[in-house]
Amino acid sequence: MGSIVIQNETTPDPISLIGREAGVCWGADVTNKEKNYKRGMDCLASGHGRTWEYPQVYMILDGYSARVIREFYTHIGGGPTRLQASTRYINYQKGFPFVTPPKIAANEEAEKIYRQTMEEILRGMQKLEAMELPREDIGMLLPLGMETKVVFRTNLRNLIDMSHQRMCTRAYWEYRGLMQDMCQALGSYSEEWKYLVEHYFVPKCEVTGFCTEAKCCGRKPKKES
Ligand SMILES: Cc1cc2nc3c(=O)[nH]c(=O)nc-3n(C[C@H](O)[C@H](O)[C@H](O)COP(=O)(O)OP(=O)(O)OC[C@H]3O[C@@H](n4cnc5c(N)ncnc54)[C@H](O)[C@@H]3O)c2cc1C
């Protein structure tokens, strides 16, 4: 299972920061902590999305599949930046950790087939390495199920938007788990993050009040057309 570490560069007081930045433009007294917090809360409730881009988040995602990280990379709002563990320079010849989906793990025969396939890929890589072929070419065999590591920087707005898509019941199970881990990690980082996670990190049907997906899970009704 993957894990998320929130790095110290992350804004500790995102709501207050929003209030301070907005206050500058409103000619307000930005030395008053209570007023800054209240102004930040007003910006959130009013949906003034641009102000949500001030709080920065730095995190390390480790142990998730390359497949879920491929989906993670589609969230480009706010110009996030990230670096990922190299498949050119890391030596995977002794083995690569991989994610086993719960439904496969729960089925003994399926788990055996899955694990043996991974082992077969590894054997192929080792044979190619023995033939002294370039590691960057051998790495083409690595599967989407392999675990990877990403160091990531984004802002609050990007993560709220991501939560709407990826906390949807229709989203890929591993991404939903990743979002739960993210909520847990951010919620533990500070009280202001805890508030944001509890009130703003929700599936999109909680925002719209109805389901926008073609195949509805029943959590909210479909919109009457
Ligand atoms: C059930 C489900 C199934 C999915 N299936 C697939 C699939 O099969 N294949 C696939 O590739 N993806 C799939 N996705 C992912 C999804 O379609 C999006 O690619 C993903 O959510 C990231 O894009 P985004 O627009 O939501 O987020 P972001 O790119 O982070 O954008 C966030 C917001 O910023 C704004 N924005 C971003 N970029 C621009 C821009 N260039 N111009 C103007 N405004 C911008 C928009 O308002 C946007 O809503 C699926 C998601 C779900 C929940």
Coordinates of N, CA and C and ligand atoms in Angstrom, one line a residue:
M1 N 0.8 -1.2 0.0 CA 0.0 0.0 0.0 C 0.9 1.2 0.0
G2 N 0.4 2.3 -0.7 CA 1.2 3.5 -0.8 C 1.1 4.4 0.4
S3 N 2.0 5.4 0.4 CA 2.0 6.3 1.6 C 2.2 7.7 1.0
I4 N 1.8 8.7 1.8 CA 1.9 10.1 1.4 C 2.6 10.9 2.6
V5 N 3.6 11.6 2.3 CA 4.3 12.4 3.3 C 4.2 13.9 2.9
I6 N 3.6 14.7 3.8 CA 3.5 16.1 3.5 C 4.8 16.8 4.0
Q7 N 5.4 17.5 3.1 CA 6.7 18.1 3.4 C 6.6 19.4 4.0
N8 N 7.7 19.8 4.8 CA 7.6 21.0 5.6 C 7.4 22.3 4.8
E9 N 7.7 22.2 3.5 CA 7.5 23.4 2.7 C 6.0 23.8 2.5
T10 N 5.1 22.9 2.9 CA 3.7 23.1 2.7 C 3.2 24.2 3.6
T11 N 2.3 25.1 3.0 CA 1.8 26.2 3.8 C 1.0 25.6 5.1
P12 N 1.4 26.0 6.3 CA 0.8 25.5 7.5 C -0.6 26.0 7.7
D13 N -0.8 27.3 7.3 CA -2.1 28.0 7.6 C -2.8 28.4 6.3
P14 N -3.3 27.5 5.5 CA -3.8 27.9 4.2 C -5.0 28.8 4.3
I15 N -5.9 28.7 5.2 CA -7.1 29.6 5.3 C -6.6 31.0 5.6
S16 N -5.7 31.1 6.6 CA -5.2 32.4 7.0 C -4.5 33.1 5.9
L17 N -3.7 32.3 5.2 CA -2.9 32.8 4.1 C -3.8 33.4 3.0
I18 N -4.9 32.7 2.7 CA -5.9 33.2 1.7 C -6.4 34.5 2.2
G19 N -6.7 34.6 3.5 CA -7.3 35.8 4.0 C -6.3 37.0 4.0
R20 N -5.0 36.7 4.3 CA -4.0 37.7 4.2 C -3.8 38.3 2.8
E21 N -3.7 37.4 1.8 CA -3.5 37.8 0.5 C -4.7 38.6 -0.1
A22 N -5.9 38.1 0.2 CA -7.1 38.8 -0.2 C -7.2 40.1 0.5
G23 N -6.8 40.2 1.7 CA -6.9 41.4 2.5 C -6.0 42.5 1.9
V24 N -4.9 42.2 1.4 CA -4.0 43.2 0.7 C -4.8 44.0 -0.3
C25 N -5.6 43.2 -1.1 CA -6.3 43.9 -2.2 C -7.6 44.6 -1.7
W26 N -8.0 44.3 -0.5 CA -9.2 45.0 0.0 C -8.8 46.2 1.0
G27 N -7.5 46.5 1.1 CA -7.1 47.5 2.0 C -7.4 47.2 3.4
A28 N -7.4 45.9 3.8 CA -7.7 45.5 5.1 C -6.5 45.5 6.1
D29 N -6.8 45.4 7.4 CA -5.7 45.2 8.4 C -5.3 43.7 8.4
V30 N -4.2 43.4 7.7 CA -3.8 42.0 7.6 C -2.9 41.6 8.8
T31 N -2.8 42.4 9.8 CA -2.1 42.0 11.0 C -3.0 41.3 12.0
N32 N -4.3 41.4 11.7 CA -5.3 40.8 12.6 C -5.6 39.4 12.3
K33 N -5.1 38.4 13.1 CA -5.2 37.0 12.8 C -6.6 36.5 12.6
E34 N -7.5 37.0 13.5 CA -8.9 36.5 13.5 C -9.5 37.0 12.2
K35 N -9.3 38.2 11.8 CA -9.9 38.8 10.6 C -9.3 38.1 9.4
N36 N -8.0 37.8 9.4 CA -7.5 37.1 8.2 C -8.1 35.7 8.0
Y37 N -8.3 35.0 9.2 CA -8.9 33.7 9.1 C -10.3 33.8 8.6
K38 N -11.1 34.7 9.1 CA -12.5 34.9 8.7 C -12.6 35.3 7.2
R39 N -11.7 36.2 6.7 CA -11.6 36.6 5.3 C -11.3 35.4 4.4
G40 N -10.4 34.5 4.9 CA -10.0 33.3 4.2 C -11.2 32.4 4.1
M41 N -12.0 32.2 5.1 CA -13.2 31.4 5.1 C -14.2 32.0 4.2
D42 N -14.3 33.3 4.1 CA -15.3 33.9 3.2 C -14.9 33.7 1.7
C43 N -13.6 33.7 1.4 CA -13.1 33.5 0.1 C -13.4 32.0 -0.3
L44 N -13.3 31.1 0.6 CA -13.6 29.7 0.3 C -15.1 29.5 0.1
A45 N -15.9 30.1 1.0 CA -17.3 29.9 0.9 C -17.9 30.6 -0.4
S46 N -17.3 31.7 -0.8 CA -17.7 32.4 -2.0 C -17.3 31.8 -3.3
G47 N -16.4 30.8 -3.2 CA -15.9 30.1 -4.4 C -14.9 31.0 -5.2
H48 N -14.2 31.9 -4.5 CA -13.2 32.7 -5.2 C -11.9 31.9 -5.4
G49 N -12.0 31.1 -6.5 CA -11.0 30.0 -6.7 C -9.6 30.5 -6.8
R50 N -9.4 31.7 -7.4 CA -8.0 32.1 -7.6 C -7.3 32.3 -6.3
T51 N -8.0 32.7 -5.2 CA -7.4 32.8 -3.9 C -7.0 31.4 -3.4
W52 N -7.6 30.4 -3.8 CA -7.2 29.0 -3.3 C -5.9 28.6 -3.9
E53 N -5.3 29.4 -4.8 CA -4.0 29.0 -5.4 C -2.8 29.4 -4.5
Y54 N -3.1 30.3 -3.5 CA -2.0 30.7 -2.7 C -1.4 29.6 -1.8
P55 N -2.2 28.8 -1.1 CA -1.6 27.7 -0.3 C -0.9 26.6 -1.2
Q56 N 0.3 26.4 -0.8 CA 1.2 25.5 -1.6 C 1.3 24.1 -0.8
V57 N 1.3 23.1 -1.6 CA 1.4 21.7 -1.0 C 2.6 21.0 -1.6
Y58 N 3.5 20.5 -0.8 CA 4.6 19.7 -1.2 C 4.4 18.3 -0.6
M59 N 4.5 17.3 -1.4 CA 4.3 15.9 -0.9 C 5.1 14.9 -1.6
I60 N 5.3 13.8 -0.9 CA 6.0 12.6 -1.5 C 5.0 11.5 -1.5
L61 N 4.7 11.0 -2.7 CA 3.8 9.8 -2.9 C 4.7 8.6 -3.2
D62 N 4.6 7.6 -2.4 CA 5.5 6.4 -2.5 C 4.7 5.1 -2.4
G63 N 5.0 4.2 -3.3 CA 4.4 2.9 -3.3 C 3.1 2.7 -4.0
Y64 N 2.7 3.8 -4.8 CA 1.5 3.6 -5.6 C 2.0 3.1 -7.0
S65 N 1.0 2.6 -7.8 CA 1.4 2.0 -9.0 C 1.7 3.1 -10.1
A66 N 2.6 2.7 -11.0 CA 2.8 3.7 -12.1 C 1.5 4.0 -12.9
R67 N 0.6 3.0 -12.8 CA -0.7 3.2 -13.5 C -1.5 4.4 -12.9
V68 N -1.6 4.4 -11.5 CA -2.4 5.4 -10.9 C -1.7 6.8 -11.0
I69 N -0.3 6.8 -11.0 CA 0.4 8.0 -11.2 C 0.2 8.6 -12.6
R70 N 0.0 7.7 -13.6 CA -0.3 8.1 -14.9 C -1.6 8.9 -14.9
E71 N -2.6 8.4 -14.1 CA -3.8 9.2 -14.0 C -3.6 10.5 -13.2
F72 N -2.8 10.4 -12.2 CA -2.5 11.6 -11.4 C -2.0 12.7 -12.2
Y73 N -1.2 12.4 -13.2 CA -0.5 13.4 -14.1 C -1.5 14.1 -15.0
T74 N -2.7 13.6 -15.1 CA -3.7 14.3 -16.0 C -4.2 15.6 -15.4
H75 N -4.0 15.8 -14.1 CA -4.5 16.9 -13.3 C -3.5 18.1 -13.5
I76 N -3.7 18.9 -14.5 CA -2.7 19.9 -14.8 C -3.0 21.3 -14.4
G77 N -4.3 21.5 -13.8 CA -4.7 22.8 -13.4 C -3.7 23.4 -12.3
G78 N -3.3 24.6 -12.5 CA -2.4 25.3 -11.6 C -0.9 25.0 -11.9
G79 N -0.7 24.2 -12.9 CA 0.7 24.0 -13.3 C 1.5 23.3 -12.2
P80 N 1.1 22.1 -11.7 CA 1.8 21.4 -10.7 C 3.2 21.0 -11.3
T81 N 4.1 20.7 -10.4 CA 5.4 20.2 -10.8 C 5.7 18.9 -10.0
R82 N 6.4 18.0 -10.7 CA 6.7 16.7 -10.1 C 7.9 16.0 -10.7
L83 N 8.6 15.3 -9.9 CA 9.7 14.4 -10.4 C 9.3 13.0 -10.0
Q84 N 9.7 12.0 -10.8 CA 9.4 10.6 -10.6 C 10.6 9.8 -10.6
A85 N 10.6 8.7 -9.8 CA 11.7 7.7 -9.7 C 12.1 7.3 -11.1
S86 N 13.3 7.3 -11.4 CA 13.8 7.1 -12.8 C 13.8 5.6 -13.1
T87 N 13.3 5.2 -14.3 CA 13.4 3.8 -14.7 C 14.6 3.7 -15.6
R88 N 15.4 4.7 -15.7 CA 16.7 4.6 -16.5 C 17.8 4.4 -15.5
Y89 N 17.8 5.0 -14.3 CA 19.0 5.0 -13.5 C 18.8 4.0 -12.3
I90 N 17.6 3.7 -11.9 CA 17.4 2.8 -10.7 C 17.6 1.4 -11.3
N91 N 18.3 0.6 -10.5 CA 18.6 -0.8 -10.9 C 17.4 -1.7 -10.4
Y92 N 16.6 -2.2 -11.3 CA 15.5 -3.0 -10.9 C 15.8 -4.5 -11.1
Q93 N 17.1 -4.8 -11.3 CA 17.5 -6.2 -11.6 C 17.2 -7.2 -10.4
K94 N 17.2 -6.7 -9.2 CA 16.9 -7.6 -8.1 C 15.4 -7.7 -7.8
G95 N 14.7 -7.0 -8.6 CA 13.2 -7.1 -8.4 C 12.6 -5.7 -8.3
F96 N 11.3 -5.6 -8.7 CA 10.6 -4.3 -8.6 C 9.4 -4.6 -7.7
P97 N 9.1 -3.7 -6.7 CA 7.9 -3.9 -6.0 C 6.7 -3.6 -6.9
F98 N 5.6 -4.3 -6.7 CA 4.4 -4.0 -7.5 C 3.2 -4.1 -6.6
V99 N 2.1 -3.4 -7.1 CA 0.8 -3.4 -6.4 C 0.0 -4.6 -6.9
T100 N -0.6 -5.3 -5.9 CA -1.5 -6.4 -6.3 C -2.9 -5.9 -5.9
P101 N -3.8 -5.8 -6.9 CA -5.2 -5.4 -6.7 C -5.9 -6.3 -5.7
P102 N -6.7 -5.8 -4.8 CA -7.3 -6.6 -3.7 C -8.1 -7.8 -4.2
K103 N -8.8 -7.6 -5.4 CA -9.6 -8.7 -5.9 C -8.7 -9.9 -6.4
I104 N -7.5 -9.5 -6.8 CA -6.5 -10.6 -7.3 C -5.9 -11.2 -6.0
A105 N -5.5 -10.3 -5.1 CA -4.9 -10.8 -3.8 C -5.8 -11.8 -3.1
A106 N -7.1 -11.6 -3.2 CA -8.1 -12.4 -2.4 C -8.4 -13.7 -3.1
N107 N -7.8 -13.9 -4.3 CA -8.1 -15.2 -5.1 C -6.7 -15.9 -5.3
E108 N -6.6 -17.0 -4.6 CA -5.3 -17.7 -4.5 C -4.7 -18.0 -5.9
E109 N -5.6 -18.5 -6.8 CA -5.1 -18.9 -8.1 C -4.7 -17.6 -8.9
A110 N -5.6 -16.6 -8.8 CA -5.3 -15.4 -9.6 C -4.1 -14.7 -9.1
E111 N -3.9 -14.7 -7.8 CA -2.7 -14.1 -7.2 C -1.4 -14.8 -7.7
K112 N -1.5 -16.1 -7.8 CA -0.3 -16.9 -8.3 C 0.0 -16.5 -9.8
I113 N -1.0 -16.4 -10.6 CA -0.8 -16.1 -12.0 C -0.2 -14.7 -12.1
Y114 N -0.8 -13.8 -11.3 CA -0.3 -12.4 -11.3 C 1.2 -12.3 -10.9
R115 N 1.5 -12.9 -9.8 CA 2.8 -12.9 -9.2 C 3.8 -13.6 -10.2
Q116 N 3.5 -14.7 -10.7 CA 4.4 -15.4 -11.6 C 4.6 -14.6 -12.9
T117 N 3.6 -13.8 -13.3 CA 3.8 -13.0 -14.5 C 4.9 -11.9 -14.2
M118 N 4.7 -11.3 -13.0 CA 5.7 -10.3 -12.6 C 7.1 -10.9 -12.5
E119 N 7.2 -12.1 -12.0 CA 8.5 -12.8 -11.9 C 9.1 -13.1 -13.3
E120 N 8.2 -13.4 -14.2 CA 8.7 -13.7 -15.6 C 9.2 -12.5 -16.2
I121 N 8.6 -11.3 -16.0 CA 9.1 -10.1 -16.5 C 10.5 -9.8 -15.9
L122 N 10.6 -10.0 -14.6 CA 11.9 -9.8 -14.0 C 13.0 -10.7 -14.6
R123 N 12.6 -12.0 -14.8 CA 13.6 -12.9 -15.4 C 14.0 -12.4 -16.8
G124 N 13.1 -11.9 -17.6 CA 13.4 -11.4 -18.9 C 14.4 -10.2 -18.8
M125 N 14.1 -9.3 -17.8 CA 15.0 -8.1 -17.6 C 16.4 -8.6 -17.3
Q126 N 16.5 -9.6 -16.4 CA 17.8 -10.1 -16.0 C 18.6 -10.7 -17.1
K127 N 17.9 -11.4 -18.0 CA 18.6 -12.0 -19.2 C 19.1 -10.9 -20.1
L128 N 18.3 -9.9 -20.3 CA 18.7 -8.7 -21.2 C 19.9 -8.0 -20.5
E129 N 19.9 -7.8 -19.2 CA 21.0 -7.2 -18.5 C 22.3 -8.0 -18.7
A130 N 22.1 -9.3 -18.6 CA 23.3 -10.2 -18.8 C 23.9 -10.0 -20.2
M131 N 23.0 -9.6 -21.1 CA 23.5 -9.4 -22.5 C 24.0 -8.0 -22.7
E132 N 24.1 -7.3 -21.5 CA 24.7 -5.9 -21.5 C 23.9 -4.9 -22.4
L133 N 22.6 -5.1 -22.4 CA 21.8 -4.1 -23.2 C 21.6 -2.9 -22.3
P134 N 21.3 -1.8 -22.8 CA 21.1 -0.6 -22.0 C 20.0 -0.7 -21.1
R135 N 20.1 -0.3 -19.8 CA 19.1 -0.4 -18.8 C 17.8 0.4 -19.2
E136 N 18.0 1.6 -19.9 CA 16.9 2.3 -20.3 C 16.0 1.6 -21.3
D137 N 16.6 0.7 -22.1 CA 15.8 -0.2 -23.0 C 15.2 -1.3 -22.3
I138 N 15.9 -1.9 -21.4 CA 15.3 -3.1 -20.6 C 14.1 -2.6 -19.8
G139 N 14.2 -1.3 -19.3 CA 13.1 -0.8 -18.5 C 11.7 -0.7 -19.2
M140 N 11.8 -0.9 -20.6 CA 10.5 -0.9 -21.3 C 9.6 -2.1 -20.9
L141 N 10.2 -3.1 -20.3 CA 9.4 -4.2 -19.9 C 8.7 -4.0 -18.5
L142 N 9.1 -3.0 -17.8 CA 8.5 -2.7 -16.5 C 6.9 -2.5 -16.6
P143 N 6.1 -3.2 -15.8 CA 4.7 -3.1 -15.9 C 4.1 -1.9 -15.3
L144 N 2.9 -1.5 -15.7 CA 2.2 -0.4 -15.1 C 1.9 -0.6 -13.6
G145 N 1.8 -1.9 -13.2 CA 1.6 -2.2 -11.8 C 2.8 -2.0 -10.9
M146 N 3.9 -1.7 -11.4 CA 5.1 -1.5 -10.6 C 4.9 -0.3 -9.7
E147 N 5.5 -0.3 -8.5 CA 5.4 0.8 -7.6 C 6.4 1.9 -8.0
T148 N 6.0 3.1 -7.7 CA 6.9 4.2 -8.1 C 6.8 5.3 -7.0
K149 N 7.7 6.3 -7.1 CA 7.8 7.3 -6.1 C 7.8 8.7 -6.8
V150 N 7.0 9.6 -6.3 CA 6.9 11.0 -6.9 C 7.0 12.0 -5.9
V151 N 7.8 13.1 -6.2 CA 7.8 14.3 -5.3 C 7.1 15.4 -6.1
F152 N 6.1 16.0 -5.4 CA 5.1 16.7 -6.1 C 4.8 18.0 -5.4
R153 N 4.6 19.1 -6.2 CA 4.2 20.4 -5.6 C 3.0 20.9 -6.4
T154 N 2.0 21.3 -5.6 CA 0.8 21.9 -6.2 C 0.2 22.9 -5.3
N155 N -1.1 23.3 -5.6 CA -1.8 24.2 -4.7 C -3.1 23.6 -4.3
L156 N -3.7 24.3 -3.3 CA -5.0 23.8 -2.7 C -6.1 23.7 -3.8
R157 N -6.2 24.6 -4.7 CA -7.2 24.6 -5.8 C -7.1 23.3 -6.6
N158 N -5.9 22.9 -7.0 CA -5.7 21.7 -7.8 C -6.2 20.5 -7.1
L159 N -5.9 20.5 -5.8 CA -6.2 19.3 -5.0 C -7.7 19.2 -4.7
I160 N -8.4 20.3 -4.5 CA -9.8 20.3 -4.3 C -10.5 19.8 -5.6
D161 N -10.0 20.3 -6.8 CA -10.6 19.9 -8.1 C -10.3 18.4 -8.3
M162 N -9.1 17.9 -7.9 CA -8.8 16.5 -8.1 C -9.7 15.6 -7.2
S163 N -10.0 16.1 -6.0 CA -10.9 15.3 -5.1 C -12.3 15.1 -5.7
H164 N -12.8 16.2 -6.4 CA -14.1 16.1 -7.0 C -14.1 14.9 -8.0
Q165 N -13.1 14.8 -8.8 CA -13.0 13.7 -9.8 C -12.7 12.3 -9.2
R166 N -11.7 12.4 -8.3 CA -11.1 11.1 -7.9 C -11.7 10.5 -6.6
M167 N -12.6 11.2 -5.9 CA -13.3 10.6 -4.8 C -14.6 10.1 -5.3
C168 N -14.9 10.3 -6.5 CA -16.1 9.8 -7.2 C -16.1 8.2 -7.1
T169 N -17.2 7.6 -6.8 CA -17.2 6.1 -6.7 C -16.8 5.5 -8.0
R170 N -17.0 6.2 -9.1 CA -16.6 5.7 -10.4 C -15.1 5.7 -10.7
A171 N -14.4 6.5 -9.9 CA -12.9 6.6 -10.2 C -12.3 5.3 -9.8
Y172 N -11.1 5.1 -10.4 CA -10.2 3.9 -10.2 C -10.0 3.7 -8.7
W173 N -10.1 2.4 -8.2 CA -10.1 2.1 -6.8 C -8.8 2.6 -6.2
E174 N -7.6 2.4 -6.9 CA -6.4 2.8 -6.3 C -6.3 4.3 -6.1
Y175 N -6.9 5.1 -7.0 CA -6.9 6.5 -6.9 C -7.8 7.0 -5.8
R176 N -8.9 6.3 -5.6 CA -9.7 6.6 -4.4 C -9.0 6.4 -3.1
G177 N -8.2 5.3 -3.1 CA -7.4 5.0 -1.9 C -6.3 6.1 -1.7
L178 N -5.7 6.5 -2.8 CA -4.7 7.5 -2.8 C -5.3 8.8 -2.2
M179 N -6.5 9.2 -2.6 CA -7.2 10.4 -2.1 C -7.4 10.3 -0.6
Q180 N -7.8 9.1 -0.2 CA -8.1 8.9 1.2 C -6.8 9.1 2.0
D181 N -5.7 8.6 1.5 CA -4.3 8.8 2.1 C -4.0 10.2 2.1
M182 N -4.3 10.9 1.0 CA -3.9 12.4 1.0 C -4.7 13.2 2.0
C183 N -6.0 12.8 2.1 CA -6.9 13.5 3.1 C -6.3 13.3 4.5
Q184 N -5.9 12.1 4.8 CA -5.4 11.7 6.1 C -4.1 12.5 6.4
A185 N -3.2 12.5 5.4 CA -1.9 13.1 5.6 C -2.1 14.6 5.7
L186 N -2.9 15.3 4.9 CA -3.1 16.7 5.0 C -3.8 17.1 6.2
G187 N -4.8 16.3 6.6 CA -5.6 16.6 7.8 C -4.8 16.5 9.1
S188 N -3.7 15.7 9.0 CA -2.8 15.6 10.2 C -1.7 16.7 10.2
Y189 N -1.6 17.4 9.1 CA -0.5 18.4 9.0 C -0.8 19.6 9.8
S190 N -2.1 20.1 9.8 CA -2.5 21.3 10.6 C -4.0 21.3 10.8
E191 N -4.4 22.1 11.7 CA -5.9 22.2 11.9 C -6.6 22.9 10.7
E192 N -5.9 23.8 10.1 CA -6.6 24.5 9.0 C -6.7 23.5 7.8
W193 N -5.7 22.7 7.6 CA -5.8 21.7 6.5 C -6.9 20.7 6.9
K194 N -7.0 20.3 8.2 CA -8.0 19.4 8.6 C -9.4 19.9 8.2
Y195 N -9.6 21.2 8.5 CA -10.9 21.8 8.1 C -11.1 21.7 6.6
L196 N -10.1 22.1 5.8 CA -10.3 22.1 4.4 C -10.6 20.7 3.8
V197 N -9.9 19.7 4.3 CA -10.1 18.3 3.9 C -11.5 17.9 4.2
E198 N -12.0 18.2 5.4 CA -13.3 17.8 5.8 C -14.4 18.5 5.1
H199 N -14.2 19.7 4.6 CA -15.3 20.5 4.0 C -15.2 20.6 2.5
Y200 N -14.0 20.5 2.0 CA -13.8 20.8 0.5 C -13.4 19.6 -0.3
F201 N -12.8 18.6 0.3 CA -12.3 17.4 -0.4 C -13.5 16.4 -0.5
V202 N -14.3 16.6 -1.5 CA -15.5 15.8 -1.7 C -15.7 15.3 -3.1
P203 N -16.4 14.3 -3.4 CA -16.7 13.9 -4.8 C -17.6 15.0 -5.4
K204 N -17.5 15.0 -6.8 CA -18.2 16.1 -7.5 C -19.7 16.2 -7.2
C205 N -20.4 15.0 -6.9 CA -21.8 15.0 -6.7 C -22.2 15.8 -5.5
E206 N -21.2 15.9 -4.5 CA -21.5 16.7 -3.3 C -21.5 18.2 -3.6
V207 N -20.8 18.6 -4.7 CA -20.7 20.0 -5.1 C -22.0 20.3 -6.0
T208 N -22.3 19.4 -6.9 CA -23.4 19.7 -7.8 C -24.8 19.4 -7.2
G209 N -24.8 18.4 -6.3 CA -26.1 18.0 -5.7 C -26.7 16.9 -6.5
F210 N -26.1 16.5 -7.6 CA -26.6 15.4 -8.5 C -25.4 14.7 -9.1
C211 N -25.7 13.6 -9.7 CA -24.6 12.8 -10.4 C -24.4 13.2 -11.8
T212 N -23.2 13.5 -12.2 CA -22.9 13.9 -13.6 C -22.4 12.7 -14.4
E213 N -22.1 11.6 -13.8 CA -21.5 10.4 -14.5 C -22.6 9.6 -15.3
A214 N -22.2 9.0 -16.4 CA -23.1 8.2 -17.2 C -23.7 7.0 -16.4
K215 N -22.7 6.4 -15.7 CA -23.2 5.3 -14.8 C -23.1 5.7 -13.4
C216 N -24.3 5.9 -12.8 CA -24.5 6.5 -11.5 C -24.4 5.4 -10.4
C217 N -23.7 5.7 -9.3 CA -23.5 4.7 -8.2 C -24.7 4.8 -7.2
G218 N -25.5 5.9 -7.4 CA -26.7 6.0 -6.5 C -26.5 6.8 -5.3
R219 N -25.3 7.3 -5.1 CA -25.0 8.2 -3.9 C -25.9 9.5 -4.0
K220 N -26.0 10.0 -5.2 CA -26.9 11.2 -5.5 C -27.7 10.8 -6.7
P221 N -28.9 11.4 -6.8 CA -29.7 11.1 -8.0 C -29.1 11.7 -9.3
K222 N -29.5 11.1 -10.4 CA -29.1 11.7 -11.7 C -29.9 13.0 -11.9
K223 N -29.4 14.0 -12.6 CA -30.1 15.2 -12.8 C -31.3 14.9 -13.8
E224 N -32.4 15.5 -13.4 CA -33.6 15.4 -14.4 C -33.3 16.1 -15.6
S225 N -33.4 15.5 -16.8 CA -33.1 16.2 -18.0 C -34.3 16.9 -18.6
Ligands
LIG1 C1 -15.0 7.9 -13.8 C2 -13.9 8.5 -14.5 C3 -13.4 8.0 -15.6 C4 -12.3 8.5 -16.3 N1 -11.8 8.0 -17.4 C5 -10.8 8.5 -18.1 C6 -10.2 7.9 -19.2 O1 -10.7 6.9 -19.7 N2 -9.1 8.4 -19.8 C7 -8.5 9.5 -19.3 O2 -7.5 10.0 -19.9 N3 -9.0 10.2 -18.2 C8 -10.1 9.7 -17.6 N4 -10.6 10.3 -16.4 C9 -9.9 11.5 -16.0 C10 -10.6 12.8 -16.4 O3 -11.3 12.7 -17.6 C11 -9.6 14.0 -16.4 O4 -8.6 13.8 -17.3 C12 -8.9 14.2 -15.1 O5 -9.9 14.3 -14.1 C13 -8.0 15.5 -15.0 O6 -8.6 16.5 -15.8 P1 -9.4 17.7 -15.1 O7 -9.8 18.6 -16.2 O8 -10.4 17.1 -14.2 O9 -8.3 18.4 -14.1 P2 -7.3 19.5 -14.4 O10 -6.5 19.3 -15.6 O11 -6.4 19.7 -13.1 O12 -8.1 20.8 -14.6 C14 -8.9 21.4 -13.5 C15 -9.7 22.5 -14.0 O13 -8.9 23.5 -14.4 C16 -9.4 24.1 -15.6 N5 -8.5 23.9 -16.7 C17 -7.5 23.0 -16.8 N6 -6.8 23.0 -17.9 C18 -7.4 24.0 -18.6 C19 -7.2 24.5 -20.0 N7 -6.2 24.1 -20.7 N8 -8.0 25.5 -20.4 C20 -8.9 26.0 -19.6 N9 -9.2 25.5 -18.4 C21 -8.4 24.6 -17.9 C22 -10.8 23.5 -15.9 O14 -11.8 24.2 -15.3 C23 -10.6 22.1 -15.2 O15 -11.9 21.6 -14.8 C24 -11.7 9.7 -15.8 C25 -12.2 10.2 -14.6 C26 -13.2 9.7 -13.9 C27 -13.7 10.3 -12.6

